[in-house]
XYZ file of N, CA, C and O in Angstrom:
216
model
N 6.786 28.000 -14.053
C 7.492 26.900 -13.424
C 6.497 26.103 -12.596
O 5.827 26.647 -11.744
N 6.439 24.834 -12.857
C 5.574 24.006 -12.020
C 6.395 23.389 -10.888
O 7.611 23.538 -10.810
N 5.707 22.684 -10.006
C 6.356 22.173 -8.807
C 7.426 21.136 -9.074
O 8.472 21.129 -8.427
N 7.170 20.251 -10.034
C 8.133 19.179 -10.293
C 9.420 19.718 -10.904
O 10.521 19.286 -10.530
N 9.318 20.664 -11.821
C 10.538 21.218 -12.408
C 11.347 21.971 -11.355
O 12.575 21.883 -11.325
N 10.657 22.670 -10.466
C 11.353 23.365 -9.385
C 12.057 22.374 -8.473
O 13.219 22.581 -8.087
N 11.368 21.289 -8.130
C 11.953 20.276 -7.263
C 13.187 19.638 -7.904
O 14.221 19.451 -7.240
N 13.101 19.318 -9.190
C 14.245 18.702 -9.877
C 15.445 19.646 -9.917
O 16.587 19.216 -9.724
N 15.197 20.924 -10.159
C 16.300 21.895 -10.204
C 16.919 22.057 -8.825
O 18.152 22.099 -8.685
N 16.095 22.114 -7.784
C 16.621 22.253 -6.415
C 17.438 21.025 -6.024
O 18.528 21.150 -5.443
N 16.947 19.834 -6.340
C 17.695 18.609 -6.029
C 19.005 18.580 -6.810
O 20.056 18.194 -6.282
N 18.966 19.003 -8.073
C 20.195 19.054 -8.871
C 21.221 19.997 -8.280
O 22.414 19.674 -8.206
N 20.775 21.163 -7.822
C 21.709 22.111 -7.201
C 22.238 21.581 -5.871
O 23.401 21.811 -5.525
N 21.395 20.867 -5.124
C 21.845 20.227 -3.885
C 22.945 19.211 -4.183
O 23.961 19.145 -3.471
N 22.766 18.436 -5.238
C 23.779 17.442 -5.602
C 25.065 18.108 -6.081
O 26.161 17.588 -5.843
N 24.955 19.260 -6.740
C 26.157 19.997 -7.147
C 26.936 20.444 -5.916
O 28.171 20.379 -5.890
N 26.225 20.870 -4.876
C 26.894 21.202 -3.622
C 27.569 19.987 -3.007
O 28.656 20.093 -2.421
N 26.942 18.830 -3.140
C 27.548 17.595 -2.663
C 28.813 17.246 -3.428
O 29.788 16.751 -2.848
N 28.787 17.504 -4.725
C 29.989 17.263 -5.543
C 31.141 18.120 -5.038
O 32.265 17.643 -4.855
N 30.858 19.394 -4.802
C 31.889 20.309 -4.301
C 32.445 19.814 -2.958
O 33.659 19.805 -2.742
N 31.556 19.383 -2.087
C 31.975 18.884 -0.769
C 32.811 17.615 -0.904
O 33.826 17.462 -0.216
N 32.377 16.696 -1.769
C 33.107 15.443 -1.935
C 34.491 15.675 -2.536
O 35.440 14.980 -2.191
N 34.606 16.641 -3.437
C 35.918 16.951 -4.027
C 36.840 17.501 -2.944
O 38.022 17.143 -2.876
N 36.308 18.385 -2.080
C 37.138 18.947 -1.012
C 37.574 17.879 -0.011
O 38.648 17.985 0.564
N 36.743 16.855 0.206
C 37.079 15.780 1.136
C 37.927 14.687 0.484
O 38.295 13.718 1.159
N 38.209 14.838 -0.796
C 39.008 13.888 -1.572
C 38.400 12.486 -1.514
O 39.087 11.491 -1.257
N 37.095 12.423 -1.778
C 36.386 11.143 -1.838
C 36.775 10.422 -3.127
O 37.370 11.022 -4.024
N 36.446 9.133 -3.272
C 36.798 8.394 -4.491
C 36.183 9.023 -5.747
O 35.070 9.539 -5.726
N 36.949 8.992 -6.823
C 36.524 9.640 -8.071
C 35.263 9.005 -8.648
O 34.432 9.687 -9.233
N 35.088 7.695 -8.473
C 33.899 7.022 -8.988
C 32.629 7.559 -8.351
O 31.602 7.720 -9.013
N 32.688 7.838 -7.068
C 31.541 8.390 -6.356
C 31.223 9.799 -6.841
O 30.052 10.160 -7.009
N 32.248 10.581 -7.092
C 32.056 11.944 -7.588
C 31.458 11.917 -8.992
O 30.562 12.705 -9.310
N 31.903 10.999 -9.830
C 31.357 10.879 -11.186
C 29.890 10.467 -11.128
O 29.047 11.019 -11.846
N 29.561 9.528 -10.265
C 28.177 9.086 -10.125
C 27.280 10.228 -9.648
O 26.180 10.424 -10.165
N 27.761 10.996 -8.701
C 27.009 12.144 -8.203
C 26.876 13.213 -9.283
O 25.827 13.858 -9.403
N 27.909 13.384 -10.099
C 27.853 14.361 -11.190
C 26.813 13.969 -12.231
O 26.075 14.830 -12.734
N 26.735 12.692 -12.536
C 25.742 12.225 -13.505
C 24.331 12.446 -12.964
O 23.445 12.922 -13.679
N 24.125 12.135 -11.691
C 22.813 12.330 -11.081
C 22.429 13.802 -11.056
O 21.279 14.170 -11.351
N 23.371 14.677 -10.730
C 23.089 16.114 -10.698
C 22.762 16.627 -12.095
O 21.821 17.412 -12.272
N 23.515 16.188 -13.079
C 23.258 16.625 -14.448
C 21.889 16.160 -14.928
O 21.151 16.933 -15.575
N 21.524 14.924 -14.605
C 20.220 14.412 -15.019
C 19.084 15.199 -14.358
O 18.091 15.533 -15.013
N 19.222 15.516 -13.084
C 18.183 16.295 -12.394
C 18.062 17.694 -12.985
O 16.945 18.175 -13.223
N 19.188 18.339 -13.222
C 19.134 19.698 -13.763
C 18.562 19.720 -15.172
O 17.733 20.576 -15.502
N 18.985 18.789 -16.015
C 18.474 18.748 -17.388
C 16.983 18.435 -17.398
O 16.211 19.069 -18.119
N 16.558 17.489 -16.574
C 15.136 17.146 -16.515
C 14.316 18.328 -16.017
O 13.234 18.610 -16.536
N 14.823 19.030 -15.018
C 14.105 20.197 -14.507
C 14.000 21.305 -15.527
O 12.947 21.936 -15.679
N 15.067 21.548 -16.262
C 15.040 22.612 -17.273
C 14.135 22.229 -18.438
O 13.378 23.058 -18.952
N 14.176 20.964 -18.845
C 13.332 20.542 -19.962
C 11.850 20.534 -19.600
O 11.003 20.657 -20.479
N 11.522 20.387 -18.313
C 10.122 20.390 -17.885
C 9.571 21.794 -17.704
O 8.392 21.958 -17.416
N 10.407 22.806 -17.830
C 9.914 24.191 -17.694
C 8.870 24.458 -18.776
O 8.933 23.919 -19.879
N 7.940 25.317 -18.459
C 6.843 25.582 -19.385
C 7.167 26.670 -20.400
O 6.290 27.108 -21.137
N 8.411 27.129 -20.436
C 8.777 28.166 -21.394
C 8.996 27.623 -22.792
O 9.108 28.392 -23.747
N 9.073 26.299 -22.936
C 9.348 25.713 -24.248
C 8.101 25.607 -25.114
O 8.186 25.347 -26.295
N 6.918 25.761 -24.549
C 5.677 25.635 -25.329
C 5.252 26.972 -25.900
O 5.367 27.987 -25.384
């Protein structure tokens, strides 16, 4: 695992926690969807950058 993939995965998990918090606070659905897309992109990018695929 290199530093950038670790950072992307950590940021993605942080955003997932934000999604959970926003759902509990009953924030607008558009904001939750936007946060979900950002979290998914960070997690996918972090996993794809892992060095286990080579």
